[in-house]
Structure formats: C-alpha cells, structure tokens
Tab-separated table of C-alpha atoms in Angstrom:
chain	number	residue	atom	x	y	z
M	667	ASN	CA	0.000	0.000	0.000
M	668	ALA	CA	2.613	2.506	-1.216
M	669	CYS	CA	3.782	4.407	-4.305
M	670	SER	CA	5.044	2.446	-7.329
M	671	SER	CA	4.689	-0.917	-5.586
M	672	PHE	CA	3.461	-2.819	-8.660
M	673	GLY	CA	6.891	-4.289	-9.456
M	674	LEU	CA	7.364	-5.398	-5.846
M	675	GLY	CA	3.834	-6.800	-5.857
M	676	LEU	CA	4.642	-8.948	-8.894
M	677	GLU	CA	7.771	-10.241	-7.185
M	678	LEU	CA	5.794	-11.216	-4.068
M	679	PHE	CA	3.105	-12.876	-6.174
M	680	CYS	CA	5.664	-14.877	-8.149
M	681	GLN	CA	7.130	-16.087	-4.838
M	682	GLY	CA	3.768	-17.623	-3.948
M	683	ILE	CA	1.872	-14.917	-2.025
M	684	PRO	CA	-1.730	-15.665	-3.135
M	685	TYR	CA	-3.135	-12.108	-2.863
M	686	VAL	CA	-1.210	-8.854	-3.233
M	687	VAL	CA	-2.641	-5.314	-3.248
M	688	CYS	CA	-0.292	-2.744	-4.775
M	689	TRP	CA	-0.254	0.540	-6.699
M	690	LYS	CA	0.954	1.634	-10.121
M	691	GLY	CA	2.666	5.003	-10.004
M	692	SER	CA	2.327	7.546	-7.213
M	693	VAL	CA	-0.423	7.582	-4.585
M	694	THR	CA	-1.051	9.962	-1.712
M	695	ASP	CA	-1.041	8.881	1.929
M	696	ALA	CA	-4.649	10.060	2.228
M	697	THR	CA	-5.730	7.812	-0.649
M	698	CYS	CA	-3.820	4.842	0.788
M	699	LEU	CA	-5.582	5.242	4.116
M	700	LEU	CA	-8.979	5.725	2.466
M	701	PHE	CA	-8.491	2.677	0.259
M	702	VAL	CA	-7.356	0.358	3.051
M	703	GLU	CA	-10.229	1.507	5.302
M	704	HIS	CA	-12.810	0.619	2.635
M	705	PHE	CA	-10.998	-2.608	1.735
M	706	TYR	CA	-10.992	-4.044	5.265
M	707	ARG	CA	-14.540	-2.880	5.861
M	708	GLU	CA	-15.639	-4.933	2.842
M	709	LEU	CA	-13.652	-7.932	4.084
M	710	ASN	CA	-15.367	-7.705	7.476
M	711	ARG	CA	-18.742	-7.900	5.753
M	712	ASP	CA	-17.753	-11.323	4.411
M	713	LEU	CA	-17.974	-12.867	7.889
M	714	GLY	CA	-14.619	-14.585	7.528
M	715	LEU	CA	-14.952	-15.773	3.905
M	716	ARG	CA	-11.945	-13.652	2.864
M	717	ARG	CA	-13.233	-12.840	-0.636
M	718	TYR	CA	-10.376	-10.532	-1.530
M	719	GLY	CA	-11.487	-10.050	-5.109
M	720	PHE	CA	-14.957	-8.911	-4.131
M	721	ALA	CA	-13.525	-6.631	-1.431
M	722	PHE	CA	-11.143	-5.060	-3.933
M	723	ARG	CA	-13.847	-4.570	-6.573
M	724	SER	CA	-16.248	-3.053	-4.055
M	725	THR	CA	-13.566	-0.690	-2.780
M	726	TYR	CA	-12.552	0.377	-6.276
M	727	SER	CA	-16.187	1.000	-7.253
M	728	ALA	CA	-16.740	3.134	-4.149
M	729	LEU	CA	-13.621	5.232	-4.797
M	730	GLU	CA	-13.522	5.126	-8.607
M	731	GLU	CA	-14.314	8.816	-9.193
M	732	HIS	CA	-11.725	9.868	-6.606
M	733	LEU	CA	-9.061	7.534	-8.038
M	734	ARG	CA	-9.667	8.539	-11.653
M	735	PHE	CA	-9.561	12.238	-10.782
M	736	LEU	CA	-6.168	11.798	-9.096
M	737	GLY	CA	-4.900	9.312	-11.688
M	738	GLN	CA	-4.060	6.727	-9.024
M	739	THR	CA	-4.280	3.010	-9.919
M	740	PRO	CA	-4.693	0.220	-7.333
M	741	CYS	CA	-4.031	-3.371	-8.416
M	742	LEU	CA	-4.901	-6.772	-7.022
M	743	LEU	CA	-2.833	-9.805	-7.972
M	744	TRP	CA	-4.405	-13.090	-7.004
M	745	ASN	CA	-4.309	-16.844	-7.458
M	746	ASP	CA	-7.877	-18.091	-7.153
M	747	LEU	CA	-6.748	-21.637	-6.360
M	748	ALA	CA	-6.432	-20.240	-2.835
M	749	ALA	CA	-9.867	-18.616	-2.899
M	750	LEU	CA	-12.478	-19.827	-0.443
M	751	ASP	CA	-15.572	-18.699	-2.326
M	752	PRO	CA	-16.630	-21.156	-5.088
M	753	ASP	CA	-18.682	-18.510	-6.938
M	754	TRP	CA	-15.614	-16.282	-7.152
M	755	VAL	CA	-13.507	-19.188	-8.434
M	756	ARG	CA	-16.029	-20.020	-11.132
M	757	HIS	CA	-16.122	-16.534	-12.592
M	758	CYS	CA	-12.387	-15.761	-12.600
M	759	SER	CA	-9.324	-17.214	-14.244
M	760	ASP	CA	-6.882	-19.029	-11.978
M	761	TYR	CA	-4.356	-16.233	-12.252
M	762	GLY	CA	-4.985	-12.611	-12.919
M	763	LEU	CA	-4.649	-8.975	-12.082
M	764	PHE	CA	-7.229	-6.394	-11.173
M	765	GLU	CA	-5.832	-3.160	-12.526
M	766	GLY	CA	-8.015	-0.118	-12.063
M	767	GLY	CA	-10.982	-2.396	-11.483
M	768	ALA	CA	-10.495	-4.491	-14.639
M	769	VAL	CA	-9.374	-8.110	-14.846
M	770	LEU	CA	-6.238	-8.998	-16.757
M	771	SER	CA	-6.484	-12.765	-17.115
M	772	GLY	CA	-3.383	-14.920	-16.900
M	773	SER	CA	-4.399	-17.417	-19.562
M	774	SER	CA	-5.820	-17.053	-23.038
M	775	THR	CA	-7.877	-20.241	-22.720
M	776	ARG	CA	-9.344	-19.625	-19.250
M	777	SER	CA	-11.561	-16.691	-20.120
M	778	TRP	CA	-15.016	-18.162	-20.663
M	779	ARG	CA	-16.510	-16.025	-17.917
M	780	PRO	CA	-18.606	-12.826	-17.891
M	781	PRO	CA	-16.513	-9.673	-18.609
M	782	VAL	CA	-16.201	-7.288	-15.676
M	783	GLY	CA	-15.385	-4.180	-17.694
M	784	ASN	CA	-14.457	-2.730	-21.079
M	785	GLU	CA	-10.768	-3.420	-20.403
M	786	ASP	CA	-11.331	-7.084	-19.545
M	787	HIS	CA	-9.976	-8.128	-22.947
M	788	SER	CA	-9.488	-11.785	-22.088
M	789	ALA	CA	-13.158	-12.295	-21.163
M	790	LEU	CA	-14.331	-10.063	-24.028
M	791	ALA	CA	-12.332	-12.225	-26.430
M	792	GLY	CA	-13.854	-15.347	-24.898
M	793	GLU	CA	-17.315	-13.836	-25.383
M	794	GLN	CA	-16.603	-13.276	-29.098
M	795	GLU	CA	-15.159	-16.799	-29.430
M	796	ARG	CA	-18.376	-18.245	-27.993
M	797	LEU	CA	-20.465	-16.189	-30.437
M	798	PHE	CA	-18.209	-17.371	-33.262
M	799	LEU	CA	-18.721	-21.032	-32.382
M	800	GLU	CA	-22.429	-20.522	-31.802
M	801	SER	CA	-22.829	-18.935	-35.250
M	802	LEU	CA	-21.246	-22.048	-36.801
M	803	ALA	CA	-23.834	-24.300	-35.135
M	804	PHE	CA	-21.625	-25.644	-32.329
M	805	ASN	CA	-23.835	-26.691	-29.425
M	806	MET	CA	-22.871	-23.780	-27.177
M	807	HIS	CA	-26.230	-23.612	-25.417
M	808	GLY	CA	-25.615	-27.161	-24.273
M	809	LEU	CA	-22.702	-25.796	-22.205
M	810	TYR	CA	-24.560	-22.943	-20.510
M	811	GLU	CA	-26.513	-22.810	-17.306
M	812	GLU	CA	-30.197	-22.443	-18.107
M	813	GLY	CA	-31.124	-18.911	-19.124
M	814	THR	CA	-27.529	-17.617	-18.967
M	815	CYS	CA	-24.306	-17.456	-20.983
M	816	VAL	CA	-22.277	-18.843	-18.075
M	817	VAL	CA	-20.650	-22.218	-18.713
M	818	CYS	CA	-22.153	-24.840	-16.405
M	819	ALA	CA	-19.892	-26.098	-13.606
M	820	ASP	CA	-20.379	-29.653	-14.915
M	821	PHE	CA	-18.456	-28.736	-18.062
M	822	ILE	CA	-15.653	-26.493	-16.791
M	823	ASP	CA	-13.164	-26.854	-13.959
M	824	ARG	CA	-12.297	-24.235	-11.340
M	825	ARG	CA	-9.438	-22.949	-13.502
M	826	GLY	CA	-11.646	-22.354	-16.548
M	827	PHE	CA	-10.633	-25.394	-18.612
M	828	LEU	CA	-13.377	-27.303	-20.405
M	829	LEU	CA	-13.764	-30.783	-18.944
M	830	PRO	CA	-14.103	-33.886	-21.180
M	831	ALA	CA	-17.897	-33.645	-20.827
M	832	GLY	CA	-17.804	-30.059	-22.127
M	833	LEU	CA	-15.537	-30.957	-25.034
M	834	LYS	CA	-17.923	-33.792	-25.893
M	835	VAL	CA	-20.776	-31.262	-26.118
M	836	LEU	CA	-18.675	-29.273	-28.617
M	837	GLY	CA	-17.898	-32.458	-30.520
M	838	VAL	CA	-14.095	-32.323	-30.153
M	839	GLU	CA	-11.493	-34.220	-28.129
M	840	SER	CA	-9.480	-31.133	-27.122
M	841	PHE	CA	-10.040	-27.374	-27.236
M	842	LYS	CA	-7.204	-26.798	-29.694
M	843	ASP	CA	-8.959	-29.127	-32.180
M	844	VAL	CA	-11.524	-26.342	-32.707
M	845	TRP	CA	-8.997	-23.871	-34.111
M	846	GLY	CA	-6.598	-23.656	-37.059
M	847	ALA	CA	-7.040	-23.726	-40.827
M	848	ASP	CA	-7.971	-27.428	-40.660
M	849	GLY	CA	-9.810	-27.300	-37.325
M	850	ALA	CA	-13.394	-28.192	-36.519
M	851	ALA	CA	-14.550	-24.562	-36.875
M	852	VAL	CA	-13.390	-24.260	-40.495
M	853	LYS	CA	-14.924	-27.647	-41.308
M	854	ARG	CA	-18.245	-26.469	-39.857
M	855	ALA	CA	-17.948	-23.292	-41.946
M	856	GLU	CA	-17.422	-25.368	-45.107
M	857	LYS	CA	-20.665	-27.224	-44.399
M	858	GLU	CA	-22.483	-23.938	-43.841
M	859	VAL	CA	-21.324	-22.690	-47.272
M	860	GLN	CA	-22.334	-25.976	-48.937
M	861	GLN	CA	-25.806	-25.505	-47.479
M	862	GLY	CA	-26.047	-21.978	-48.863
M	863	ARG	CA	-25.348	-20.078	-45.633
M	864	ARG	CA	-22.308	-18.060	-46.693
M	865	GLU	CA	-23.583	-14.946	-44.899
M	866	GLN	CA	-23.589	-16.896	-41.648
M	867	VAL	CA	-19.908	-17.709	-42.181
M	868	ARG	CA	-19.162	-14.043	-42.828
M	869	LYS	CA	-20.884	-13.152	-39.572
M	870	ALA	CA	-18.808	-15.786	-37.787
M	871	ALA	CA	-15.652	-14.270	-39.286
M	872	GLU	CA	-16.633	-10.868	-37.856
M	873	TYR	CA	-16.933	-12.380	-34.368
M	874	LEU	CA	-13.548	-14.027	-34.823
M	875	MET	CA	-11.909	-10.759	-35.899
M	876	CYS	CA	-13.260	-9.099	-32.736
M	877	ALA	CA	-11.895	-11.977	-30.644
M	878	ILE	CA	-8.472	-11.604	-32.265
M	879	ALA	CA	-8.456	-7.844	-31.612
M	880	HIS	CA	-9.154	-8.416	-27.898
M	881	ARG	CA	-6.556	-11.212	-27.696
M	882	GLU	CA	-3.945	-8.880	-29.209
M	883	LYS	CA	-4.718	-6.212	-26.590
M	884	ASP	CA	-4.582	-8.796	-23.819
M	885	TYR	CA	-1.212	-10.012	-25.112
M	886	LEU	CA	0.229	-6.485	-25.009
M	887	VAL	CA	-0.863	-6.130	-21.380
M	888	HIS	CA	0.872	-9.360	-20.383
M	889	GLU	CA	3.940	-8.358	-22.336
M	890	GLN	CA	4.133	-5.261	-20.116
M	891	VAL	CA	3.687	-7.414	-17.016
M	892	HIS	CA	6.556	-9.627	-18.184
M	893	ASP	CA	8.792	-6.586	-18.648
M	894	ASN	CA	8.042	-5.424	-15.066
M	895	ILE	CA	9.181	-8.671	-13.448
M	896	ILE	CA	12.744	-8.782	-12.165
M	897	SER	CA	13.339	-12.276	-10.761
M	898	LYS	CA	14.413	-15.138	-13.045
M	899	ARG	CA	11.664	-17.372	-11.702
M	900	GLY	CA	9.021	-14.732	-12.323
M	901	LYS	CA	10.357	-14.010	-15.812
M	902	LYS	CA	10.253	-17.711	-16.684
M	903	CYS	CA	6.670	-18.037	-15.467
M	904	ALA	CA	5.543	-14.913	-17.339
M	905	ALA	CA	7.377	-16.011	-20.503
M	906	ARG	CA	5.520	-19.320	-20.424
M	907	ARG	CA	2.210	-17.483	-20.131
M	908	LEU	CA	3.157	-15.190	-23.023
M	909	ALA	CA	3.998	-18.216	-25.167
M	910	ASN	CA	0.579	-19.739	-24.423
M	911	HIS	CA	-1.100	-16.449	-25.334
M	912	GLN	CA	0.857	-16.257	-28.571
M	913	LEU	CA	0.025	-19.866	-29.455
M	914	HIS	CA	-3.721	-19.331	-28.976
M	915	LEU	CA	-3.657	-16.014	-30.841
M	916	GLY	CA	-1.837	-17.708	-33.732
M	917	SER	CA	-4.437	-20.483	-33.875
M	918	LEU	CA	-7.241	-17.891	-34.070
M	919	GLN	CA	-5.437	-16.097	-36.898
M	920	ASP	CA	-4.960	-19.406	-38.739
M	921	THR	CA	-8.676	-20.063	-38.350
M	922	LEU	CA	-9.489	-16.680	-39.882
M	923	ARG	CA	-7.203	-17.417	-42.831
M	924	GLY	CA	-9.036	-20.720	-43.303
M	925	LEU	CA	-12.369	-18.868	-43.364
M	926	SER	CA	-11.273	-16.209	-45.875
M	927	PRO	CA	-11.941	-18.226	-49.070
M	928	LEU	CA	-15.305	-19.303	-47.667
M	929	CYS	CA	-16.334	-15.694	-47.004
M	930	ALA	CA	-15.688	-14.632	-50.600
M	931	SER	CA	-18.587	-14.323	-53.015
M	932	GLU	CA	-19.283	-17.327	-55.223
M	933	THR	CA	-17.979	-15.450	-58.289
M	934	ALA	CA	-14.799	-14.325	-56.552
M	935	ALA	CA	-14.248	-17.780	-55.075
M	936	GLY	CA	-14.525	-19.261	-58.571
M	937	GLU	CA	-11.909	-16.802	-59.820
M	938	GLY	CA	-9.537	-17.718	-57.008
M	939	ASN	CA	-9.831	-14.331	-55.289
M	940	VAL	CA	-10.233	-13.807	-51.525
C-alpha cells in the first residue's frame, strides 16, 4: 500500500503470495488510508470468507471517481486456487490482475466467464469466441446454465478449462482441435457454405476478428507485465504465459485465414480471389 509498488507486488506474487494489493505510479497517503479503510470494511462484511477479489472490486467501485480524478491506480494480484468462495472461483481465471478495477487474465484459454469491464480483454475475447462457435452451429447452449451465458460447472473446472464432458458437447477431443485452418470450426464453416449459408460464415468471421483484436490487446498487457518482473523465476513463469497467449492467438489467426476463401462471393471464389 505505497507508491510504485506494482513491481514489488509482482515479485511477491511470483514467490507464492496468493493475494497482493499494490499501486501503479504515485499515490497519496490520504488515498492509501482511504483505500485500506474501505478494503478491510468490505472484508469484514464477508464474515470470515476472505473474498479478496470482491472486497477489492467493491472498494474500487466506491472510490472510482476519486481515483480517476487523481490518476491513481490500485491493483490486485491473485491466485484463485487459494480462494475460499466457489462462486468467485467459477467466474475468474486461476491467475490474474485487477488493474483499475479491470481483470487482466493470466491465460488465453481460461476466459469463458462474464466480462467485468471494457478493459477485460481476455473475457471479451472469450465472449466473441463463444459467439463465433455458436454462429457455426456448435452446441454452445448445451454448455450454458439455463437462461444464462455462463458455462455450467459440470463442463468447466475451477481454472476455466473445459472438462471432457464439455468438449464432448462441442464435438471435439481437445479445445485446440476447434482452431486452425484445418480445425473443426473451419470444417463447420465449409458445411455452412455448402448448405447456402455463406452470410452466416461471414458473420462468424466478424466475431472471430473481434476476438483476435481483444486477444492482441490482452497479449500487449501481459507483455508489459513480463517486462516489469525482475526475478528469473518470475520471468520464466511470465514467458511461459506469453507463449501460451501467442500460441492461442496464432491459432485464431490461422482459423481466420481458413475462413477467408469461404467468405468470398461465389464469383470471386470461382476466380480464385479472396
């Protein structure tokens, strides 16, 4: 709870501290005191549940106007494997950052959860990926809790990975089988075109382009996080996460390239143009 403590916070987190509150840039003593007062008040309301994420979000929401006016940015780093509230675990990735009240997810494939803000690029990308698959007639509604767009707990683990039962609903053996120029998504798109639904494929491509744009923004954020880490252990961990992000982003881009010929008009496709 001090000025420019984000780098130190990352170091502590990488050493295994499950929850770290820190600040990017300068912060006044008055704001520090105000923030910590609200934060612990929210924790006390939990009656011992220690829902740090909810306490942080509530505190940020209460002080948002004050913080934005002063340009002061609180952050929460957490590992939700240590969380005690199952609802919190279900709606967050297993590693992440709250920065200025927005989630920066630690994994590109653990983001099938409701977005918590316009800067929550990981969840926003996941939202567009779900719309993409839904538009290609994947059985997405079979994954959701009734009346919601939240993946049912029977199909996803506490870290956000689809379980075998969830993959079975999608009709694939692994999540990566969906993506790529020869993946299940492109094969579904080919069937849609054969059945005269080329416009549906074009709509799917639009969703995919939005997903890629959010994934690119999310990657840049994690690249900055990587650059702020000092320890070798932390750098290695962050580099591994960056590689996973890059791999998933590449598979989405390959999928879009596979869709390009299918999105072309019938005349253009016959002429070999995309």
